[in-house]
Amino acid sequence: MDEIRPARRVKFKGRVEYRREADDLASAPGDGVLVERGRPRSFVLACPDGCGEHLTINLDDRSGPAWRWYETRRGVTLFPSVWRDSGCKSHFIVWHDAILWCDWYTEGNREPENLAPELADRVFALLNDEFASYVTLALRLDEIPWEVARACRMLKADGRAEEDVKPRSGHYRRTKKLGEDGQ
C-alpha cells in the first residue's frame, strides 16, 4: 500500500461565480477555488489529506459562522483552522498557501517565513496589563491572526509578554516588571 502524502500547499486555481463550477477546477488534494459573487462566498478545497472530498468553507458571515479570507501576494490564508468533524476528520491551518497539519501529519509542518518583523513591536504597543486574545489584537491591527499569534509567541520568548494559562491560552499581556504588582 502506498504511503499517504498529504498536500502541504494550497494550489489556488482561480475564481468562479457558482459552487458547482469549482469541483472541476479543484481536482487534486490541496487545490482551492474561490466562489465569489460581489464578495467572497466560499472556498472550495479538495481535501488536502487525499480522501477525495471537496470541502466548502463558508466565507460569508451572512450565511452563518464563517471563516475569514485573506489574500495577499504571499498567498491565501483562512482563519480559523479547518477541522472536519466528519469524514476523514482532518484538522489543518491554511496560512499563505501553506497547509499546517494539526493532527496526523504534523511532521514536516513549516510556518511561512516571517516577513514582517516589525509586527511584534506593533503588537507590543497594544499590550497592557490585561490579557488580550491574539485574535482581538489581529482585528485591531488589521492583520492575519496567525501572524499576530506568532508575534505574541516571539514577545513571550523575548520576555516582553506573558501568556495566560488554559483555558485562556492564546491571550497575552505585557510582562509585569518587579514592583509593578506590589511584590
PDB file of N, CA and C in Angstrom, residues 101-137:
ATOM      1  N   TRP A 101      -0.604  20.981   9.346  1.00  0.00           N
ATOM      2  CA  TRP A 101      -1.464  19.944   9.908  1.00  0.00           C
ATOM      3  C   TRP A 101      -1.472  20.011  11.423  1.00  0.00           C
ATOM      4  N   CYS A 102      -2.664  19.834  11.989  1.00  0.00           N
ATOM      5  CA  CYS A 102      -2.842  19.862  13.440  1.00  0.00           C
ATOM      6  C   CYS A 102      -3.109  18.459  13.985  1.00  0.00           C
ATOM      7  N   ASP A 103      -3.045  17.463  13.152  1.00  0.00           N
ATOM      8  CA  ASP A 103      -3.359  16.111  13.624  1.00  0.00           C
ATOM      9  C   ASP A 103      -2.299  15.118  13.165  1.00  0.00           C
ATOM     10  N   TRP A 104      -2.594  14.283  12.220  1.00  0.00           N
ATOM     11  CA  TRP A 104      -1.730  13.152  11.879  1.00  0.00           C
ATOM     12  C   TRP A 104      -0.450  13.512  11.170  1.00  0.00           C
ATOM     13  N   TYR A 105      -0.422  14.574  10.417  1.00  0.00           N
ATOM     14  CA  TYR A 105       0.690  14.835   9.516  1.00  0.00           C
ATOM     15  C   TYR A 105       1.564  16.000   9.968  1.00  0.00           C
ATOM     16  N   THR A 106       1.704  16.204  11.270  1.00  0.00           N
ATOM     17  CA  THR A 106       2.416  17.388  11.763  1.00  0.00           C
ATOM     18  C   THR A 106       3.906  17.369  11.422  1.00  0.00           C
ATOM     19  N   GLU A 107       4.489  16.183  11.298  1.00  0.00           N
ATOM     20  CA  GLU A 107       5.902  16.127  10.943  1.00  0.00           C
ATOM     21  C   GLU A 107       6.082  16.732   9.555  1.00  0.00           C
ATOM     22  N   GLY A 108       6.955  17.672   9.437  1.00  0.00           N
ATOM     23  CA  GLY A 108       7.161  18.351   8.165  1.00  0.00           C
ATOM     24  C   GLY A 108       6.428  19.676   8.060  1.00  0.00           C
ATOM     25  N   ASN A 109       5.637  20.034   9.084  1.00  0.00           N
ATOM     26  CA  ASN A 109       4.983  21.349   9.075  1.00  0.00           C
ATOM     27  C   ASN A 109       6.045  22.441   9.088  1.00  0.00           C
ATOM     28  N   ARG A 110       5.839  23.481   8.291  1.00  0.00           N
ATOM     29  CA  ARG A 110       6.730  24.646   8.310  1.00  0.00           C
ATOM     30  C   ARG A 110       5.883  25.892   8.177  1.00  0.00           C
ATOM     31  N   GLU A 111       5.955  26.744   9.200  1.00  0.00           N
ATOM     32  CA  GLU A 111       5.247  28.015   9.127  1.00  0.00           C
ATOM     33  C   GLU A 111       5.854  28.858   8.020  1.00  0.00           C
ATOM     34  N   PRO A 112       5.039  29.697   7.387  1.00  0.00           N
ATOM     35  CA  PRO A 112       5.597  30.621   6.387  1.00  0.00           C
ATOM     36  C   PRO A 112       6.657  31.514   7.026  1.00  0.00           C
ATOM     37  N   GLU A 113       7.585  31.973   6.207  1.00  0.00           N
ATOM     38  CA  GLU A 113       8.634  32.859   6.710  1.00  0.00           C
ATOM     39  C   GLU A 113       8.034  34.126   7.287  1.00  0.00           C
ATOM     40  N   ASN A 114       8.700  34.654   8.295  1.00  0.00           N
ATOM     41  CA  ASN A 114       8.258  35.895   8.917  1.00  0.00           C
ATOM     42  C   ASN A 114       8.836  37.061   8.129  1.00  0.00           C
ATOM     43  N   LEU A 115       7.984  37.710   7.331  1.00  0.00           N
ATOM     44  CA  LEU A 115       8.444  38.839   6.533  1.00  0.00           C
ATOM     45  C   LEU A 115       8.062  40.184   7.129  1.00  0.00           C
ATOM     46  N   ALA A 116       7.472  40.168   8.329  1.00  0.00           N
ATOM     47  CA  ALA A 116       7.057  41.427   8.962  1.00  0.00           C
ATOM     48  C   ALA A 116       7.562  41.474  10.400  1.00  0.00           C
ATOM     49  N   PRO A 117       8.882  41.582  10.599  1.00  0.00           N
ATOM     50  CA  PRO A 117       9.413  41.571  11.970  1.00  0.00           C
ATOM     51  C   PRO A 117       8.921  42.739  12.814  1.00  0.00           C
ATOM     52  N   GLU A 118       8.531  43.852  12.192  1.00  0.00           N
ATOM     53  CA  GLU A 118       8.033  44.995  12.957  1.00  0.00           C
ATOM     54  C   GLU A 118       6.663  44.717  13.561  1.00  0.00           C
ATOM     55  N   LEU A 119       6.010  43.642  13.143  1.00  0.00           N
ATOM     56  CA  LEU A 119       4.693  43.326  13.679  1.00  0.00           C
ATOM     57  C   LEU A 119       4.759  43.077  15.185  1.00  0.00           C
ATOM     58  N   ALA A 120       5.813  42.452  15.663  1.00  0.00           N
ATOM     59  CA  ALA A 120       5.939  42.214  17.107  1.00  0.00           C
ATOM     60  C   ALA A 120       5.932  43.536  17.874  1.00  0.00           C
ATOM     61  N   ASP A 121       6.583  44.558  17.346  1.00  0.00           N
ATOM     62  CA  ASP A 121       6.577  45.862  18.016  1.00  0.00           C
ATOM     63  C   ASP A 121       5.187  46.493  17.986  1.00  0.00           C
ATOM     64  N   ARG A 122       4.465  46.325  16.878  1.00  0.00           N
ATOM     65  CA  ARG A 122       3.103  46.859  16.795  1.00  0.00           C
ATOM     66  C   ARG A 122       2.176  46.142  17.769  1.00  0.00           C
ATOM     67  N   VAL A 123       2.355  44.820  17.906  1.00  0.00           N
ATOM     68  CA  VAL A 123       1.548  44.057  18.862  1.00  0.00           C
ATOM     69  C   VAL A 123       1.893  44.495  20.285  1.00  0.00           C
ATOM     70  N   PHE A 124       3.185  44.622  20.576  1.00  0.00           N
ATOM     71  CA  PHE A 124       3.618  45.021  21.916  1.00  0.00           C
ATOM     72  C   PHE A 124       3.013  46.372  22.303  1.00  0.00           C
ATOM     73  N   ALA A 125       2.905  47.279  21.350  1.00  0.00           N
ATOM     74  CA  ALA A 125       2.346  48.603  21.629  1.00  0.00           C
ATOM     75  C   ALA A 125       0.886  48.517  22.073  1.00  0.00           C
ATOM     76  N   LEU A 126       0.173  47.464  21.667  1.00  0.00           N
ATOM     77  CA  LEU A 126      -1.230  47.297  22.072  1.00  0.00           C
ATOM     78  C   LEU A 126      -1.392  46.595  23.415  1.00  0.00           C
ATOM     79  N   LEU A 127      -0.365  45.860  23.828  1.00  0.00           N
ATOM     80  CA  LEU A 127      -0.474  45.095  25.067  1.00  0.00           C
ATOM     81  C   LEU A 127      -0.428  46.005  26.285  1.00  0.00           C
ATOM     82  N   ASN A 128      -1.165  45.621  27.315  1.00  0.00           N
ATOM     83  CA  ASN A 128      -1.108  46.322  28.597  1.00  0.00           C
ATOM     84  C   ASN A 128      -1.162  45.265  29.695  1.00  0.00           C
ATOM     85  N   ASP A 129      -1.681  45.598  30.887  1.00  0.00           N
ATOM     86  CA  ASP A 129      -1.671  44.633  31.984  1.00  0.00           C
ATOM     87  C   ASP A 129      -2.883  43.690  31.972  1.00  0.00           C
ATOM     88  N   GLU A 130      -3.776  43.852  30.995  1.00  0.00           N
ATOM     89  CA  GLU A 130      -4.924  42.954  30.845  1.00  0.00           C
ATOM     90  C   GLU A 130      -4.650  41.974  29.714  1.00  0.00           C
ATOM     91  N   PHE A 131      -4.999  40.710  29.913  1.00  0.00           N
ATOM     92  CA  PHE A 131      -4.811  39.722  28.861  1.00  0.00           C
ATOM     93  C   PHE A 131      -5.739  40.025  27.681  1.00  0.00           C
ATOM     94  N   ALA A 132      -5.210  39.917  26.478  1.00  0.00           N
ATOM     95  CA  ALA A 132      -5.982  40.114  25.253  1.00  0.00           C
ATOM     96  C   ALA A 132      -5.709  38.951  24.310  1.00  0.00           C
ATOM     97  N   SER A 133      -6.739  38.490  23.634  1.00  0.00           N
ATOM     98  CA  SER A 133      -6.621  37.405  22.667  1.00  0.00           C
ATOM     99  C   SER A 133      -5.835  37.874  21.443  1.00  0.00           C
ATOM    100  N   TYR A 134      -5.019  36.974  20.895  1.00  0.00           N
ATOM    101  CA  TYR A 134      -4.298  37.327  19.676  1.00  0.00           C
ATOM    102  C   TYR A 134      -5.277  37.625  18.535  1.00  0.00           C
ATOM    103  N   VAL A 135      -6.471  37.048  18.578  1.00  0.00           N
ATOM    104  CA  VAL A 135      -7.480  37.324  17.548  1.00  0.00           C
ATOM    105  C   VAL A 135      -7.967  38.769  17.666  1.00  0.00           C
ATOM    106  N   THR A 136      -8.232  39.208  18.879  1.00  0.00           N
ATOM    107  CA  THR A 136      -8.645  40.597  19.105  1.00  0.00           C
ATOM    108  C   THR A 136      -7.548  41.556  18.675  1.00  0.00           C
ATOM    109  N   LEU A 137      -6.304  41.239  19.026  1.00  0.00           N
ATOM    110  CA  LEU A 137      -5.179  42.083  18.623  1.00  0.00           C
ATOM    111  C   LEU A 137      -5.071  42.150  17.103  1.00  0.00           C
TER     112      LEU A 137
END
